[in-house]
Amino acid sequence: IATGTGQIANILSSKFSNVYATDISETMLSNALRASNINYSISTAEDLSRFPSSKFDMLTVGQSAHWFKLQEFFEAANRVLIPNGTLAIFGYTFHVIKGYNEISEMLIKFGTEEEISKYWDERRIIINDLYRSFVLPEQFKNVEIIRNEKINGGEISGEIFMEEYWSIDQMANYMKTWSSYKDYMVKNKDTIQQDPVDKLMNKIKLTIGLKPGQKLHIIWPMVLILATKTG
């Protein structure tokens, strides 16, 4: 659900015989990764009426459930899952740099407290809190919630599920894809004296003393919610 350009669908296609991936954006789906056993279609998360009841063994949602009308989504998910089918919801928040607690705090503050933070959609706070506000209805059982959160030293608690080894420029390019950054740049284009991401990267370079070509171990705090359909 909310597959975007199909990154998760592509991974699942090597594990399952058939993958059905939906999104509300025709543009996203037109650029989605292709595989012979992936079937893409346009659909909201709350309206899965195109699929018959008890159709799927597993239903996944990655980094998008905070946009949903949850009660309607859970009802739709319950209908299309087979009895004892699996619901998997996961998401991540602001990345940290392993071994660099001070820099990690700077990155989190940049996303949550500094100027561009005002340009996030208000629902961003839901994933920043790693879906603590989510309450699954009684149609789902065996609920398991795994949260890997930032701790001291640029580390996260528990197993690492999402990581990259990036140069400072790669990290900057990633942060410039943030919706809040893009919105900030558009709405303040006539008054911006320095790109805020570039300014932060320069500060990080000075703080760490980066060597040419040095890669940083980037880790994302994440939440994974697993449940099975009752029945």
Backbone as a ProteinNet text record, in pm:
[ID]
protein_1_A
[PRIMARY]
IATGTGQIANILSSKFSNVYATDISETMLSNALRASNINYSISTAEDLSRFPSSKFDMLTVGQSAHWFKLQEFFEAANRVLIPNGTLAIFGYTFHVIKGYNEISEMLIKFGTEEEISKYWDERRIIINDLYRSFVLPEQFKNVEIIRNEKINGGEISGEIFMEEYWSIDQMANYMKTWSSYKDYMVKNKDTIQQDPVDKLMNKIKLTIGLKPGQKLHIIWPMVLILATKTG
[TERTIARY]
85.3	0	89.4	49.6	131.6	273	282.7	410.3	507.6	458.1	548	605.4	736.5	801.3	839.4	781.7	788.5	911.4	985.7	1106.4	1074.1	974.1	938	873.4	789.3	726.8	832.7	938.1	1044.7	1115.5	1138.4	1200.2	1107.7	979.8	883.5	865	890.5	869.2	962.1	1073.1	1164.7	1126.6	1028.3	986.5	847	765.3	626.9	599	505.9	471.7	408.4	322.8	255	251.9	280.4	278.2	182.9	90.9	-1.4	33.2	70.2	117.6	29.6	-12.8	-102.3	-43.4	-88.4	-52.1	-157.3	-170.3	-266.5	-209.2	-77.2	-10.6	19.8	-43.2	-14	130.1	181.7	320.2	417.6	396.3	481.8	479.3	360.5	348.1	409.7	404.5	463.7	615.3	673.1	818.3	858.8	764.8	790.8	880.1	955.3	1039.1	951.1	996.2	913.9	967.1	874.2	905.2	783.9	806.7	698.2	584.3	613.6	509.5	458.6	486.8	431.3	318.1	203.5	87.2	58.9	77.8	56.5	-83.9	-142.9	-272.9	-290.2	-375.7	-404	-514.7	-487.1	-586	-543.6	-641.2	-609.8	-591	-533.2	-514	-646.3	-742.5	-869.7	-971.3	-947.2	-1040.2	-967.4	-979.8	-919.4	-1027.8	-1136.6	-1252	-1222.4	-1115.1	-1077.6	-1031.6	-1001.3	-953.5	-1062.7	-1071.6	-1171.1	-1133.3	-1228.8	-1202.9	-1108.7	-1031.6	-937.5	-845.7	-789	-703.7	-557	-508	-364	-314.5	-195.8	-127.9	-65.9	-19.4	45.7	15.1	0.2	-20.2	84.4	158.4	267.4	243.7	290.1	285.5	418.8	490.2	619.4	622.5	651.5	673.3	555.5	435.3	320.2	194.2	190.8	67.3	21	111.9	72.8	-11.1	-20.6	-104.5	-246.5	-267.6	-393.8	-503.3	-627.8	-741	-741.7	-686.2	-648.8	-766.1	-876.7	-988.9	-1036.1	-1047.2	-1090.5	-986.3	-859.2	-754	-755.9	-767.3	-768.8	-888	-1001.1	-1117.9	-1091.4	-1030.3	-998.8	-895.2	-793.4	-688.7	-745.7	-833.1	-894.8	-974.2	-1040.6	-1122.6	-1037.6	-927.3	-852	-749.9	-717.4	-624	-695.3	-622.2	-675	-679.4	-758.6	-753.6	-611.1	-567	-430	-325.5	-370.1	-276.2	-203.5	-90.1	-1.7	-16.8	-29.2	-22.8	111.3	187.9	320	324.9	343.8	353.5	489.4	564.2	694.5	722.1	812	848.7	977.2	1032.2	1159	1153.9	1242	1248.9	1389.5	1429.3	1552.6	1676.5	1763	1881.4	1984.6	2069.9	2182.3	2309.5	2423	2552.8	2620.5	2644.3	2702.8	2837.6	2851.8	2976.7	2988.8	2888.1	2895	2766.3	2762.4	2640.9	2610.8	2712.5	2690.3	2632.5	2686.9	2637.6	2496.3	2471.9	2337.6	2234.4	2269.4	2178.5	2154.9	2258.5	2244.4	2147.6	2157.7	2070.6	1924.7	1902.2	1765.3	1708	1788.6	1743.6	1711.3	1791.2	1768.2	1629.8	1592.8	1464.8	1345	1368.9	1255.7	1241.4	1348.3	1342.3	1382.6	1467.1	1517.4	1419.6	1459.7	1366.1	1286	1350.3	1275.1	1172.3	1187.1	1093.2	950.7	937.5	805.1	730.1	801.5	742.3	704	718.3	666.1	514	447.5	305.8	290.1	180.4	160.5	158.9	130.7	127.7	266.7	368.7	505.8	535.9	474.9	501.3	462.1	368.4	322.8	435	508.5	620.2	741.4	758.8	869.5	858.9	735.8	710.1	703.5	743.6	749.6	616.4	509	374	323	364.4	314.5	164.7	111.1	-31.3	-119.4	-58.7	-137.9	-196.9	-324.5	-391.7	-461.8	-419	-480.5	-613.8	-714.1	-846.1	-845.5	-954.4	-962.4	-963	-980.1	-973.7	-833.1	-735.3	-596.9	-545.7	-466.2	-413.7	-262.8	-201.4	-56.7	23.4	-16.4	50	189.6	287.8	426.4	480.3	539.5	592.9	741.3	822	966.7	1005.5	1065.7	1113.5	1263.3	1337.6	1481.1	1506.8	1536	1543.4	1686.8	1705.4	1838.3	1877.1	2000.8	2059.3	2192	2265.1	2389.1	2490.9	2576.7	2685.6	2647.9	2534.3	2491.3	2450.3	2410.7	2367.4	2214.8	2160	2019.1	2005.1	1895	1869.3	1826.2	1872	1827.2	1895.3	1837.5	1894.5	1878.7	1980.1	1974.1	1899.2	1792.8	1715.8	1743.8	1787.7	1804.4	1931.4	2026.7	2155	2216.1	2305.2	2381	2519.4	2614	2746.2	2758.2	2749.3	2740.2	2852.7	2887.7	2972.1	2884.7	2948.4	2872.8	2784.4	2832.5	2753.5	2631.2	2646.6	2531.8	2426.7	2472	2377.5	2304.8	2377.8	2316	2211	2243.5	2147.9	2021	2037.6	1920.8	1834.5	1895.2	1818.9	1749.7	1805	1741.7	1620.4	1593.2	1468.9	1354	1383.6	1278.6	1174.1	1049	942.1	951.7	992.4	1003.1	1112.3	1222.4	1331.3	1283.6	1218.1	1172.3	1072.6	981.2	880.4	945.7	1041.3	1114	1185.7	1252.8	1330	1239.7	1122.8	1029.6	972	929.6	860	954.4	1083.8	1180.3	1288.6	1260.1	1362.6	1420.4	1342.4	1389.8	1470.7	1470.6	1538.3	1649.6	1660.8	1761.7	1901.8	1987.3	2125.5	2217	2183.4	2261.9	2169.5	2190.7	2112.1	2126.3	2015.2	2024.8	2092.3	2072.5	2139.7	2289.5	2328.5	2471.4	2536.7	2464.8	2516.6	2540.5	2445.2	2460.5	2575.8	2590.2	2698.6	2835.5	2847.1	2973.3	3004.5	2901.7	2919.6	2961.9	2901.7	2937.1	3081.2	3121.6	3259	3359.6	3330.7	3421.5	3422.2	3306.3	3295.7	3366	3346.9	3405.2	3549.4	3581.1	3712.3	3720.3	3624	3613.7	3736.3	3778.7	3887	3828.4	3904.9	3854.5	3808.4	3687.1	3635.1	3580.5	3582.8	3535.4	3386.2	3349.4	3209.7	3157.6	3033.8	2968.4	2866.9	2859.5	2765.2	2631.8	2537.1	2407.2	2308.3	2236.1	2137.9	2006.1	1896.5	1764.6	1694	1655.2	1564.7	1433.5	1383	1267.2	1164.9	1045.9	941.3	883.9	858.1	792.3	676.4	557.4	437.8	389.9	381.2	333.7	207.5	113.3	-9.4	-69.4	-153.2	-223.3	-373.6	-440.6	-585.4	-651.6	-743.8	-817.9	-907.9	-917.3	-1008.5	-937.9
-118.5	0	124.3	228.3	349.7	313.3	238	180.8	283	400	498	445.1	439.8	386.9	240.1	173.4	28.5	-34.6	38.8	-20.8	-143.7	-132.2	-246.1	-356.4	-318.6	-418.2	-499.1	-432.3	-501.3	-603.1	-567	-661.2	-780.3	-751.3	-857.8	-950.9	-900.7	-982.4	-1102.5	-1097.3	-1211.9	-1311.7	-1274.8	-1359.7	-1418.8	-1353.9	-1396	-1421.2	-1511	-1544.8	-1426.9	-1354.3	-1239.2	-1123.8	-1005.6	-884.3	-784.8	-731.4	-628.5	-500	-398	-273.7	-157.4	-76.6	34.6	167.7	273.2	409.1	503.1	621	718.3	799.4	791.6	875.7	799	840.6	780.1	807.3	924.2	958.4	864.5	838.3	744.6	607.3	558.6	424.3	415.2	522.8	520.5	509.5	545.1	536.4	421.4	332.9	225.3	116.8	51.5	-61.3	-174.8	-240.7	-343	-482.9	-575.7	-718.3	-792.4	-911.2	-983.9	-1021	-1031.1	-1072	-957.7	-833.1	-717	-657.4	-640.4	-579.8	-445.8	-336.4	-202.8	-152.3	-77.5	-16	107.4	198.2	321	294.8	327.8	306.1	382.3	430	486.1	373	405.1	304.1	262.6	352.2	326.4	255.1	255.1	191.8	82.6	-39.3	-155	-241.3	-176.8	-249.3	-319.5	-283.2	-350.8	-494.4	-525.4	-659.8	-737.7	-868.2	-949.9	-971.3	-1013.4	-1043.1	-1161.9	-1162.3	-1272.2	-1301.1	-1196.5	-1208	-1227.4	-1161.9	-1149.9	-1220.2	-1280.1	-1340.3	-1233.1	-1124.5	-1017.8	-883.8	-782.8	-646.8	-558.5	-482	-400.1	-251.8	-171.2	-25.7	28.7	99.4	155	306.7	371.3	516.3	596.8	550.8	625.2	614.1	527.6	506.2	631.6	723.5	846.2	938.9	907.7	985.5	929.4	810.1	739.8	784.4	761.6	761.2	621.9	609.6	478.5	383.1	430.8	340.3	278.9	361.5	311.9	217	250.1	162.7	26.8	26.4	-101.6	-187.9	-125.7	-200.9	-262.2	-184.9	-235.6	-346.8	-328	-429.3	-559	-547.3	-665.5	-744.2	-674	-742.1	-818.8	-759.6	-822.1	-925	-926.3	-1027	-1160.5	-1269.1	-1400.7	-1414.7	-1507.5	-1532.7	-1564.7	-1500.6	-1512.8	-1452.6	-1374.3	-1302.4	-1194	-1150.4	-1057.8	-914.4	-823.4	-680	-629.7	-564.7	-511.8	-363	-281.9	-136.7	-92.9	-20.2	25.2	167.1	232.5	368.2	407.2	519	565.3	715.7	763.4	906.4	957.3	1068.4	1134.9	1050	1043.8	958.5	1012.4	922	956.5	902	943.4	897	816.9	693	602.1	655.1	663.2	707.9	857.8	932.6	1078.8	1131.6	1131.4	1172.2	1320.4	1405.4	1549	1581.4	1518.5	1541.8	1486.3	1372	1313.2	1406.1	1468	1563	1684.1	1727.8	1839.6	1805.3	1683.5	1640.8	1634.6	1579.4	1569	1708.1	1795	1931.6	2005.6	1982	2046	2009.3	1882.6	1837.4	1868.7	1893.4	1907.1	2044.8	2125	2250.8	2372.5	2354.9	2470.6	2512.4	2610.1	2679.3	2586.8	2487.4	2405.1	2316.3	2296	2208.4	2263.4	2393.9	2455.8	2418.1	2359.2	2331.1	2184.7	2103.6	1967.5	1971.3	1876.4	1855.8	1819.8	1861.6	1839.3	1690.8	1604.6	1460.8	1399.9	1477.2	1428	1388	1456.2	1426.9	1284.1	1226.5	1090.3	990.4	1004.1	912	951.2	1080.2	1119	1049.1	1022.4	953.2	801.8	757.2	613.7	543.4	608.2	550.8	508.8	578.2	545.4	572.3	656.9	689.1	583.9	489.1	388.5	286.4	260.6	155.5	64.6	-60.3	-152.4	-203.1	-214.3	-259.8	-407.8	-452.7	-589.7	-694	-650.2	-746.1	-801.3	-742.3	-787.3	-837.1	-942.6	-1004.8	-1022.5	-1076.8	-1104.9	-981.6	-868	-742.8	-737.9	-712.5	-698.1	-566.4	-487.9	-357.5	-352	-324.5	-312.4	-168.7	-102.6	33.8	38.6	79.1	98.9	249.1	302.7	447	493.3	623.1	680	673.6	630.3	637.5	711.3	724.1	800.6	741.4	828.7	783.9	766.1	824.7	805.1	662.3	590.9	451.4	445.5	329.7	305.9	179	170.6	52.2	-62.2	-181.7	-298.4	-313.7	-400.1	-435.9	-322.6	-304.9	-204.7	-263.8	-197.9	-243.6	-160.8	-37.4	51.9	133.3	117.9	186.7	211.7	308	339.6	387.3	376.5	436.1	545.3	669.6	782.5	882.7	950.9	1069.4	1183.9	1291.2	1407.2	1463.8	1456	1506.5	1419.2	1288	1198.8	1224.7	1248.5	1279.4	1410.6	1509.5	1637.7	1621.4	1543.1	1521.6	1453.9	1359.5	1292.9	1393.7	1478.2	1573.6	1677.7	1701.6	1796.6	1737.8	1608.7	1549.5	1566	1609.7	1626.4	1726.8	1697.7	1788	1922.7	1921.7	2047.3	2136.8	2075.8	2152.4	2215.8	2136.2	2187.2	2300.6	2284	2386.7	2513.9	2496.3	2610.9	2688.5	2616.2	2681.4	2758.3	2704.3	2771.4	2897	2886.1	2996.8	3106.5	3077.1	3176.9	3206.9	3177.3	3188.8	3329.9	3430.8	3568.4	3619.6	3545.7	3594.1	3501.8	3382.7	3287.4	3336.8	3344.7	3384.5	3263.9	3153.3	3030.7	2910.8	2813.8	2691	2629.3	2601.9	2553.2	2416.9	2328.8	2198.7	2216	2298	2322.5	2384.3	2474.6	2537.3	2433	2340.9	2234.9	2142.2	2108.6	2019.5	2082.3	2211.6	2280	2274.2	2289.7	2282.1	2141.7	2040.3	1901.7	1872.9	1921.7	1901	1956.2	2075.8	2137.9	2062.4	2013.9	1943.9	1809.3	1735.1	1601.2	1605.7	1704.8	1704.6	1595.7	1595.7	1489.7	1483.3	1361.1	1338.1	1322.4	1353.7	1337.3	1194	1180.6	1048.7	970	1028.4	955.7	926.9	804.1	762.9	764.9	803.5	807.1	693.5	629.9	520.1	579.7	584.6	645.8	538.9	566.2	472.3	546.7	479.5	538.6	470.7	543.7	488.1	446.9	330.2	274.9	214.8	195.9	122.2	18	-99.9	-207.2	-259.3	-254.2	-306.8	-428.6	-541.5	-665.6	-711.9	-762.5	-816.2	-917.3	-1003.9	-1099.6	-1076.7	-1104.6	-1089.1	-1197.5	-1157.4	-1253.6	-1339.5	-1466.4	-1551.4	-1664
0	0	0	-81.2	-93.6	-136	-244.1	-287.6	-343.8	-385.3	-445.4	-575.4	-584.3	-704.6	-690	-591.4	-586.9	-526.1	-442.8	-384.3	-299.9	-213.3	-128.7	-211.9	-306.6	-394	-468.1	-511.4	-583.9	-494.9	-368.9	-274.6	-250.4	-230.9	-203.4	-322.6	-442.9	-562.7	-568.7	-494.6	-490.5	-381.5	-298.6	-186.6	-206.1	-288.3	-307.3	-455.1	-482.8	-621.6	-693.7	-623	-682.3	-583.3	-633.5	-552.3	-618.5	-539.5	-586.5	-511.9	-586.8	-525.8	-570.1	-474.2	-505.1	-459.9	-525	-485.6	-542.6	-483.5	-535	-650.6	-671.6	-770.3	-898.8	-1006.7	-1137	-1178.3	-1142.2	-1175.3	-1106.6	-978.5	-905.7	-971.3	-1001.2	-1057.5	-1196.8	-1272.6	-1406.7	-1400.6	-1285.9	-1267.6	-1175.8	-1146.8	-1050.8	-1110	-1021.1	-1060.2	-1110.5	-1215.9	-1279.6	-1252.6	-1240.1	-1232.6	-1286.2	-1339.5	-1406.1	-1312.2	-1183.3	-1088.2	-1000.4	-1039.6	-969	-1051.9	-988.9	-1053.4	-986.5	-1059.7	-1005.1	-1038.8	-946	-971.8	-884.3	-930.8	-856.2	-754.6	-630.4	-524.4	-400.1	-324.6	-193.9	-93.9	18.8	123.3	185.4	181.9	248.9	159.4	29.6	-64.2	-142.3	-95	-161.7	-225.8	-267.7	-320.9	-452.9	-518.7	-642.4	-616.1	-489.7	-455.2	-381.7	-407	-336.1	-190.3	-112.1	28.9	41.7	149.9	180	61.6	5.6	-113.1	-78.4	27	47.2	173.2	160.8	275.4	364.5	302	378.5	313.8	397.1	350.6	417	336.6	390.4	362.6	455.8	443	491.9	406.3	445	437.5	549.5	557.2	501	527.3	474.9	559.7	658.9	734.8	808.5	838.1	907.2	818.6	689.3	598.9	589.3	641.8	619.7	716.7	675	767.6	828.6	946.7	998.3	1016.2	1069.9	1093	961.6	857.2	726.9	667.6	685.8	634.1	702.2	834.9	906.7	863.9	839.8	793.1	655.9	566.9	433.4	440.1	524.7	539.3	594.6	692.4	751.8	647.1	558.2	457.5	356	310.1	200.1	247.6	376.2	427.7	448.7	426.9	460.2	612.3	667	811.3	855.1	960.3	1012	917.9	820.7	735.5	813.2	761.7	833.2	784.1	878.2	850.9	901.5	813.7	850.6	817.2	919.8	904.3	957.1	876.5	924.2	876.1	947.2	912.3	982.7	942.6	999.4	1019.1	1105.3	1130.3	1098.1	1154.4	1112.5	1140.3	1041.4	1048.4	1147.4	1192.8	1279.5	1216.3	1269.5	1219.6	1329.3	1301.6	1400.7	1448.8	1580.1	1640	1658.2	1613.2	1621.8	1686.3	1817.7	1887.6	1867.1	1873.7	1858.4	1721	1617.5	1482.1	1466.4	1526.6	1520.2	1582.5	1695	1759.2	1668.9	1598	1505.2	1392.3	1340.5	1231	1275.5	1393.7	1444.8	1472.4	1531.9	1559.3	1430	1326.7	1197.2	1142.8	1159.6	1106.6	1192.9	1322.9	1415.2	1479.2	1481.2	1555.3	1473	1374.7	1301	1191.3	1110	1022.1	931.2	870.5	774.9	844.2	975.4	1046.1	1042	1022.4	1016.1	888.7	794.7	664.2	645.6	750.1	744.5	754.8	691.6	718.6	866.3	926.9	1070.4	1106.8	1009.2	1037.7	1050.4	1016.3	1030	1174.7	1270.2	1411.2	1447.2	1371.9	1401.6	1379	1268.2	1243.2	1326	1355.5	1443.2	1578.1	1620.5	1746.8	1727.1	1608.6	1576.3	1602.2	1557.3	1556.4	1694.5	1796.8	1931.1	1945.1	1861	1869.8	1802.7	1732.1	1661	1758.5	1743.5	1820	1719.8	1711.3	1617.2	1671.5	1585.3	1630.8	1665.4	1725.5	1775.8	1664.4	1539.1	1428.2	1408	1477.3	1464.8	1599.4	1595	1716.2	1701.9	1806.1	1805.8	1765	1817.6	1780.7	1841.9	1757.8	1802.4	1748.4	1836	1796.2	1830.5	1730.3	1747.9	1717	1813	1791.7	1818.2	1718.7	1732.8	1733.4	1851	1867.7	1888.3	1867.6	1887.3	2034.2	2058.4	2191.6	2178.9	2286	2283.1	2186.7	2135.5	2049.7	1904.4	1863	1726.2	1699	1803.1	1790.7	1798.7	1761.3	1786.1	1868.5	1939.8	2021	1930	1960.1	1884.9	1750.3	1669.7	1539.9	1439.5	1353.9	1247.9	1128.8	1086.8	971.6	846.7	864.7	750.8	771.6	680.6	694.4	557.3	551.8	431.3	473.2	381.3	398.9	293.4	337.1	245.7	269.2	161.6	173.9	224.7	265	313.3	202.4	76.9	-35.5	-61.3	-46.1	-63.4	43.6	165.5	272.6	244.1	195.2	162.5	52.8	-49.4	-158.6	-108.6	-16.1	42.8	118.3	198.6	278.6	191.7	73.8	-18	-89.3	-66.6	-117.6	-18.3	103.6	204.4	155.3	177.4	135.5	206.1	331.8	407	349.3	308.1	246.1	115.7	32.3	-97.1	-78.9	15.1	41	94	184.6	239.9	129.6	39.9	-65.7	-161.5	-190.9	-281.4	-216.8	-92.3	-26.5	22.1	26.8	74.7	-28.6	-154.4	-258.4	-272.5	-237.4	-254.3	-135.4	-25.8	94.9	144.4	87.5	133.9	98.8	199	176.3	159.6	224.7	213	225	137.7	142.8	282.2	352.9	490.7	502.8	404.9	409.9	389.7	293.9	271.1	394.5	458.6	580.6	688.6	705.2	804.9	768.7	640.9	599.2	627.8	605.3	635.2	784.4	865.7	1011	1052.2	990.3	1020.5	980	864.2	817.7	918	968.1	1064.3	1196.8	1238.1	1366.3	1362.9	1254.6	1243.4	1195.7	1112.4	1048.3	942.7	851.4	751.2	661.6	633.6	538.8	399	294	157	131.5	80.1	47.5	165	285	403.1	394.1	427.3	429	572.9	587.2	717.3	725.8	842.5	863.8	908.1	814.7	838.5	883.2	991.8	1045.5	1068.5	1037.8	1061.1	1177.8	1281.4	1382.4	1315.3	1352.3	1281.9	1377.3	1324.7	1395	1300	1352.7	1277.8	1362	1306	1372	1294	1361.8	1300.8	1372.2	1295.8	1354.4	1258.3	1310.3	1225.3	1235.5	1125	1121.1	1205.7	1288.1	1368.6	1279.5	1311.8	1235.9	1163
[MASK]
+++++++++++++++++++++++++++++++++++++++++++++++++++++++++++++++++++++++++++++++++++++++++++++++++++++++++++++++++++++++++++++++++++++++++++++++++++++++++++++++++++++++++++++++++++++++++++++++++++++++++++++++++++++++++++++++++++++++

